[in-house]
Coordinates of N, CA and C and ligand atoms in Angstrom, one line a residue:
M1 N 28.2 -25.7 -3.0 CA 28.0 -25.7 -1.6 C 27.2 -26.9 -1.1
S2 N 27.7 -27.6 -0.3 CA 27.0 -28.9 0.4 C 25.7 -28.6 0.9
D3 N 24.9 -29.6 1.2 CA 23.6 -29.4 1.7 C 23.6 -28.8 3.2
L4 N 23.1 -27.5 3.2 CA 23.4 -26.8 4.5 C 22.0 -26.6 5.3
S5 N 21.1 -27.6 5.1 CA 19.8 -27.6 5.7 C 19.7 -27.6 7.2
G6 N 20.9 -28.2 7.7 CA 20.9 -28.3 9.2 C 21.3 -27.0 10.0
L7 N 21.2 -27.1 11.3 CA 21.6 -25.8 12.1 C 23.1 -25.9 12.2
V8 N 23.8 -27.1 12.1 CA 25.2 -27.2 12.2 C 25.7 -28.1 11.1
E9 N 26.6 -27.7 10.3 CA 26.9 -28.5 9.1 C 28.5 -28.4 8.8
N10 N 29.2 -29.4 8.3 CA 30.5 -29.3 7.9 C 30.5 -28.7 6.5
I11 N 31.4 -27.8 6.1 CA 31.6 -27.3 4.7 C 32.9 -27.6 4.3
S12 N 33.1 -28.2 3.2 CA 34.4 -28.5 2.5 C 34.6 -27.5 1.4
F13 N 35.7 -26.8 1.7 CA 36.1 -25.9 0.6 C 37.0 -26.4 -0.5
P14 N 36.9 -26.1 -1.8 CA 37.8 -26.6 -2.8 C 39.2 -26.2 -2.5
I15 N 40.1 -27.1 -2.7 CA 41.5 -26.6 -2.4 C 42.1 -26.5 -3.9
I16 N 42.7 -25.3 -4.1 CA 43.4 -25.0 -5.4 C 44.8 -25.3 -5.0
G17 N 45.3 -26.4 -5.4 CA 46.7 -26.8 -5.0 C 47.6 -27.1 -6.2
D18 N 48.8 -26.7 -6.1 CA 49.8 -27.0 -7.2 C 51.2 -27.2 -6.5
D19 N 52.1 -27.3 -7.3 CA 53.6 -27.6 -6.5 C 54.1 -26.3 -5.8
R20 N 53.4 -25.3 -5.8 CA 53.8 -24.2 -4.9 C 53.1 -24.2 -3.5
G21 N 52.1 -25.1 -3.5 CA 51.2 -25.0 -2.3 C 49.7 -24.9 -2.5
N22 N 49.0 -24.7 -1.4 CA 47.5 -24.7 -1.5 C 47.0 -23.4 -1.4
L23 N 45.8 -23.1 -2.0 CA 45.1 -21.9 -1.9 C 43.6 -22.2 -1.7
I24 N 42.9 -21.6 -0.9 CA 41.4 -21.7 -0.6 C 40.9 -20.4 -0.8
A25 N 39.8 -20.3 -1.7 CA 39.1 -19.0 -1.8 C 37.6 -19.2 -1.4
I26 N 37.1 -18.3 -0.5 CA 35.8 -18.4 -0.1 C 35.1 -17.2 -0.5
E27 N 33.9 -17.4 -1.2 CA 33.1 -16.3 -1.7 C 31.7 -16.5 -1.0
Q28 N 31.2 -15.3 -0.6 CA 29.9 -15.2 0.0 C 28.8 -15.7 -0.9
M29 N 27.8 -16.4 -0.3 CA 26.6 -17.0 -1.1 C 27.1 -18.2 -2.1
K30 N 28.3 -18.5 -2.1 CA 28.8 -19.4 -3.0 C 29.3 -20.5 -2.2
D31 N 30.4 -20.3 -1.4 CA 31.0 -21.2 -0.5 C 30.5 -21.3 0.8
V32 N 29.9 -20.1 1.3 CA 29.2 -20.0 2.5 C 27.7 -19.4 2.3
P33 N 26.8 -19.9 3.1 CA 25.5 -19.5 2.7 C 24.9 -18.2 3.3
F34 N 25.8 -17.3 3.2 CA 25.4 -15.8 3.7 C 26.3 -14.8 3.2
D35 N 25.9 -13.6 3.2 CA 26.8 -12.5 2.8 C 27.8 -12.3 4.1
I36 N 29.0 -12.3 3.8 CA 29.9 -12.1 4.8 C 30.3 -10.5 5.3
K37 N 29.7 -10.2 6.4 CA 29.8 -8.8 7.0 C 30.9 -8.6 7.8
R38 N 31.4 -9.7 8.4 CA 32.6 -9.5 9.4 C 33.5 -10.7 9.4
I39 N 34.8 -10.6 9.8 CA 35.6 -11.6 9.8 C 36.4 -11.3 11.1
Y40 N 36.6 -12.3 11.9 CA 37.5 -12.2 13.1 C 38.2 -13.5 13.3
Y41 N 39.3 -13.4 14.1 CA 40.0 -14.7 14.3 C 40.5 -14.8 15.7
L42 N 40.5 -16.0 16.3 CA 41.1 -16.4 17.6 C 42.4 -16.8 17.4
Y43 N 43.4 -16.5 18.1 CA 44.7 -17.0 18.3 C 45.3 -16.8 19.5
G44 N 46.4 -17.4 19.8 CA 47.1 -17.3 21.2 C 46.1 -17.8 22.2
T45 N 45.2 -18.7 21.8 CA 44.3 -19.4 22.7 C 45.1 -20.2 23.7
V46 N 44.4 -20.5 24.8 CA 45.1 -21.4 25.8 C 44.4 -22.7 25.9
E47 N 45.2 -23.8 25.8 CA 44.6 -25.1 25.5 C 43.4 -25.5 26.4
N48 N 43.6 -25.4 27.8 CA 42.6 -25.8 28.6 C 41.6 -24.7 29.0
M49 N 41.5 -23.7 28.2 CA 40.5 -22.6 28.4 C 39.3 -22.8 27.5
R50 N 38.1 -22.8 28.1 CA 37.1 -23.0 27.1 C 36.3 -21.6 26.9
R51 N 36.0 -21.3 25.6 CA 35.3 -20.1 25.4 C 34.1 -20.2 24.6
G52 N 33.4 -19.1 24.2 CA 32.2 -19.2 23.5 C 31.1 -19.0 24.5
Y53 N 30.4 -20.1 24.9 CA 29.4 -20.2 25.9 C 28.3 -19.1 25.5
H54 N 27.8 -19.2 24.3 CA 26.8 -18.3 23.8 C 26.1 -18.9 22.6
A55 N 24.9 -18.3 22.3 CA 24.2 -18.6 21.0 C 23.9 -17.2 20.5
H56 N 23.4 -17.0 19.4 CA 23.0 -15.8 18.8 C 21.5 -16.0 18.3
Y57 N 20.8 -14.8 18.5 CA 19.5 -14.7 17.9 C 19.4 -14.8 16.4
H58 N 20.3 -14.1 15.8 CA 20.2 -14.0 14.3 C 21.4 -14.4 13.5
L59 N 22.7 -14.2 14.1 CA 23.9 -14.4 13.4 C 24.1 -16.0 13.0
S60 N 24.6 -16.1 11.7 CA 25.2 -17.4 11.4 C 26.7 -17.1 11.2
Q61 N 27.5 -18.2 11.4 CA 28.9 -18.2 11.4 C 29.4 -19.4 10.8
V62 N 30.7 -19.2 10.1 CA 31.5 -20.4 9.6 C 32.8 -20.2 10.3
L63 N 33.2 -21.3 11.0 CA 34.5 -21.4 11.8 C 35.5 -22.1 11.0
I64 N 36.6 -21.7 10.7 CA 37.6 -22.5 10.0 C 39.0 -22.4 10.6
P65 N 39.6 -23.6 11.0 CA 40.8 -23.7 11.7 C 42.0 -23.5 10.6
V66 N 42.4 -22.4 10.2 CA 43.3 -22.1 9.2 C 44.8 -22.6 9.6
S67 N 44.8 -22.8 11.0 CA 46.1 -23.4 11.5 C 45.7 -24.2 12.7
G68 N 46.4 -25.3 13.0 CA 46.3 -26.1 14.2 C 44.8 -26.6 14.2
H69 N 44.3 -26.9 15.6 CA 43.1 -27.6 15.6 C 42.4 -27.2 17.0
C70 N 41.0 -27.3 17.0 CA 40.3 -27.1 18.2 C 39.0 -28.0 18.3
T71 N 38.3 -28.0 19.3 CA 37.1 -28.7 19.4 C 35.9 -27.8 19.8
V72 N 34.8 -28.1 19.0 CA 33.6 -27.2 19.4 C 32.5 -28.1 19.8
M73 N 31.9 -27.7 20.8 CA 30.7 -28.4 21.3 C 29.4 -27.6 20.8
T74 N 28.6 -28.1 20.1 CA 27.3 -27.5 19.8 C 26.2 -28.0 20.3
H75 N 25.1 -27.2 20.7 CA 23.9 -27.7 21.2 C 22.7 -26.9 20.5
D76 N 21.9 -27.8 19.9 CA 20.8 -27.2 19.1 C 19.5 -28.1 19.3
E77 N 18.5 -28.0 18.6 CA 17.2 -28.7 18.7 C 17.5 -30.2 18.6
S78 N 18.6 -30.7 18.0 CA 18.9 -32.1 17.8 C 19.8 -32.6 18.9
G79 N 20.2 -31.7 19.8 CA 21.1 -32.2 21.0 C 22.4 -31.6 20.9
K80 N 23.3 -32.2 21.7 CA 24.7 -31.7 21.8 C 25.6 -32.7 20.9
R81 N 26.5 -31.9 20.2 CA 27.5 -32.6 19.4 C 28.8 -32.1 19.5
T82 N 29.8 -32.9 19.2 CA 31.2 -32.5 19.4 C 31.9 -32.5 18.0
H83 N 32.6 -31.5 17.6 CA 33.2 -31.4 16.4 C 34.6 -31.0 16.4
V84 N 35.5 -31.8 15.9 CA 37.0 -31.6 16.0 C 37.2 -30.9 14.5
L85 N 37.8 -29.7 14.9 CA 38.1 -28.8 13.5 C 39.6 -28.9 13.4
N86 N 40.0 -29.6 12.3 CA 41.5 -29.7 12.2 C 42.0 -29.6 10.7
K87 N 41.1 -29.2 9.9 CA 41.5 -29.0 8.4 C 41.3 -27.6 7.9
P88 N 42.2 -26.9 7.4 CA 42.0 -25.5 6.8 C 41.1 -25.5 5.7
S89 N 40.8 -26.8 5.1 CA 39.9 -26.8 4.0 C 38.4 -27.1 4.4
E90 N 38.3 -27.3 5.7 CA 36.8 -27.4 6.2 C 36.4 -26.6 7.2
G91 N 35.2 -26.1 7.0 CA 34.6 -25.1 8.0 C 33.5 -25.8 8.7
L92 N 33.0 -25.2 9.8 CA 31.9 -25.5 10.6 C 30.8 -24.4 10.5
F93 N 29.8 -24.6 9.8 CA 28.7 -23.8 9.6 C 27.8 -23.9 10.9
I94 N 27.6 -22.7 11.6 CA 26.9 -22.7 12.8 C 25.7 -21.6 12.7
K95 N 24.5 -22.1 12.6 CA 23.3 -21.1 12.3 C 23.0 -20.4 13.6
N96 N 22.1 -19.5 13.5 CA 21.6 -18.9 14.8 C 20.8 -19.8 15.6
L97 N 20.8 -19.4 16.9 CA 20.1 -20.3 17.9 C 20.7 -21.6 18.2
V98 N 22.0 -21.5 18.0 CA 22.9 -22.8 18.5 C 23.9 -22.4 19.5
W99 N 23.8 -23.1 20.5 CA 24.8 -22.8 21.7 C 26.2 -23.4 21.2
R100 N 27.3 -22.7 21.5 CA 28.6 -23.3 21.2 C 29.7 -23.0 22.3
E101 N 30.6 -24.0 22.4 CA 31.7 -23.8 23.3 C 32.9 -24.3 22.5
M102 N 34.0 -23.6 22.5 CA 35.2 -24.0 21.9 C 36.3 -24.2 22.9
Y103 N 37.0 -25.3 22.8 CA 38.1 -25.8 23.7 C 39.1 -26.7 23.0
E104 N 40.0 -27.2 23.8 CA 41.1 -28.0 23.3 C 41.7 -27.4 22.1
F105 N 42.2 -26.1 22.3 CA 43.0 -25.3 21.2 C 44.4 -25.7 21.1
S106 N 45.0 -26.2 20.0 CA 46.3 -26.4 20.0 C 47.1 -25.1 20.0
D107 N 48.3 -25.2 20.4 CA 49.1 -23.9 20.6 C 49.2 -23.1 19.3
D108 N 49.2 -23.8 18.1 CA 49.2 -23.1 16.8 C 47.9 -22.7 16.3
C109 N 46.7 -23.0 17.0 CA 45.4 -22.7 16.5 C 45.2 -21.3 16.1
V110 N 44.8 -21.1 14.8 CA 44.3 -19.9 14.4 C 42.8 -20.2 13.9
L111 N 41.8 -19.7 14.5 CA 40.5 -20.0 14.1 C 39.7 -18.7 13.6
V112 N 39.6 -18.9 12.2 CA 39.0 -17.7 11.6 C 37.5 -17.9 11.5
V113 N 36.8 -16.9 11.7 CA 35.2 -16.9 11.9 C 34.8 -15.9 10.8
L114 N 33.9 -16.4 9.9 CA 33.2 -15.6 8.9 C 31.7 -15.5 9.5
A115 N 31.4 -14.2 9.5 CA 30.1 -13.8 10.3 C 29.0 -13.2 9.3
S116 N 27.8 -13.4 9.5 CA 26.7 -13.0 8.6 C 26.3 -11.5 9.0
E117 N 26.7 -11.1 10.3 CA 26.3 -9.8 10.7 C 27.5 -9.0 11.4
L118 N 27.4 -7.8 11.5 CA 28.2 -7.0 12.3 C 28.1 -7.3 13.7
Y119 N 29.3 -6.9 14.5 CA 29.2 -7.3 16.0 C 28.0 -6.6 16.6
D120 N 27.2 -7.3 17.4 CA 26.2 -6.7 18.1 C 25.8 -7.4 19.3
E121 N 26.3 -6.8 20.5 CA 26.2 -7.6 21.9 C 24.7 -8.0 22.1
D122 N 23.8 -7.2 21.4 CA 22.4 -7.5 21.8 C 21.9 -8.9 21.1
D123 N 22.7 -9.3 20.2 CA 22.4 -10.4 19.4 C 22.9 -11.7 20.1
Y124 N 23.6 -11.5 21.3 CA 24.1 -12.7 22.0 C 23.1 -13.2 23.0
I125 N 23.1 -14.6 23.1 CA 22.3 -15.1 24.3 C 23.5 -15.8 25.1
R126 N 23.8 -15.2 26.3 CA 25.0 -15.7 26.9 C 24.6 -16.4 28.2
D127 N 23.3 -16.5 28.4 CA 22.7 -17.3 29.6 C 22.2 -18.6 29.2
Y128 N 22.8 -19.7 29.6 CA 22.4 -21.1 29.1 C 20.9 -21.4 29.4
S129 N 20.5 -21.0 30.6 CA 19.2 -21.4 30.9 C 18.1 -20.5 30.0
E130 N 18.4 -19.4 29.6 CA 17.7 -18.6 28.8 C 17.7 -19.2 27.4
F131 N 18.9 -19.8 27.0 CA 19.0 -20.4 25.7 C 18.0 -21.7 25.7
L132 N 18.1 -22.5 26.8 CA 17.3 -23.6 26.9 C 15.8 -23.3 26.8
K133 N 15.4 -22.2 27.4 CA 14.0 -21.8 27.3 C 13.5 -21.5 25.9
I134 N 14.4 -20.9 25.2 CA 14.2 -20.4 23.8 C 14.0 -21.8 22.9
L135 N 15.0 -22.6 23.2 CA 15.1 -23.9 22.4 C 13.7 -24.7 22.7
E136 N 13.3 -24.8 24.0 CA 12.1 -25.5 24.4 C 10.8 -24.9 23.7
S137 N 10.8 -23.5 23.6 CA 9.7 -22.9 23.2 C 9.6 -23.1 21.6
N138 N 10.8 -23.1 20.9 CA 10.8 -23.3 19.5 C 10.4 -24.8 19.3
N139 N 10.8 -25.7 20.1 CA 10.5 -27.1 19.8 C 9.0 -27.3 20.0
A140 N 8.4 -26.6 21.1 CA 7.0 -26.7 21.3 C 6.1 -26.2 20.1
E141 N 6.6 -25.0 19.4 CA 6.0 -24.5 18.4 C 5.9 -25.4 17.1
E142 N 7.1 -26.2 17.0 CA 7.2 -27.2 15.9 C 6.3 -28.4 16.1
V143 N 5.9 -28.8 17.3 CA 5.0 -29.9 17.4 C 3.7 -29.7 16.9
Ligands
LIG1 P1 33.2 -13.2 22.5 O1 32.4 -13.3 21.5 O2 32.7 -13.3 24.1 O3 34.3 -14.3 22.4 P2 34.2 -15.9 22.4 O4 32.9 -16.2 22.0 O5 35.2 -16.4 21.5 O6 34.4 -16.4 23.9 O7 34.1 -11.9 22.5 C1 35.1 -11.6 23.3 C2 35.3 -10.0 23.4 O8 35.5 -9.5 22.1 C3 33.9 -9.4 23.9 O9 34.3 -8.4 24.8 C4 33.3 -8.8 22.7 C5 34.5 -8.5 21.8 N1 34.2 -8.7 20.4 C6 34.2 -7.6 19.6 O10 34.5 -6.5 20.1 N2 33.9 -7.7 18.3 C7 33.7 -8.9 17.7 O11 33.4 -9.0 16.4 C8 33.8 -10.0 18.5 C9 33.4 -11.4 18.0 C10 34.0 -9.9 19.9

């Protein structure tokens, strides 16, 4: 696993390829830095629809565009960043307390998400101003 000390990091998965095609295997705590408790995927997304608009108190995730492409905006203590996800062999690790918005989905986009926790609506921070307050108080604690 590459260095995942940041809150948002790219992860490259080894491609096992031969003349029959490619295969990618992902194991918990080996290829992703957590135990995988849940998998879900987005498909049939609409290109000009933006979704996400939340952070999590505890959950970490890895987003993998197994088909097509999409763009993800993340906002954490180091600011806002834009990530184009367009390779099935590369995932985007997003730790807890990172705001994310997903958009510019291609018609064929299938975005698989590996999650460190079961679904829990109470773990969501859906109010951006609440998220900014948490970010500010974390930054103040670190000074
Ligand atoms: P949401 O997390 O808001 O989607 P996105 O972040 O992609 O915009 O989830 C959309 C709906 O699906 C919401 O009603 C919660 C539900 N949901 C589950 O029931 N289980 C899950 O594991 C997830 C991720 C969402």
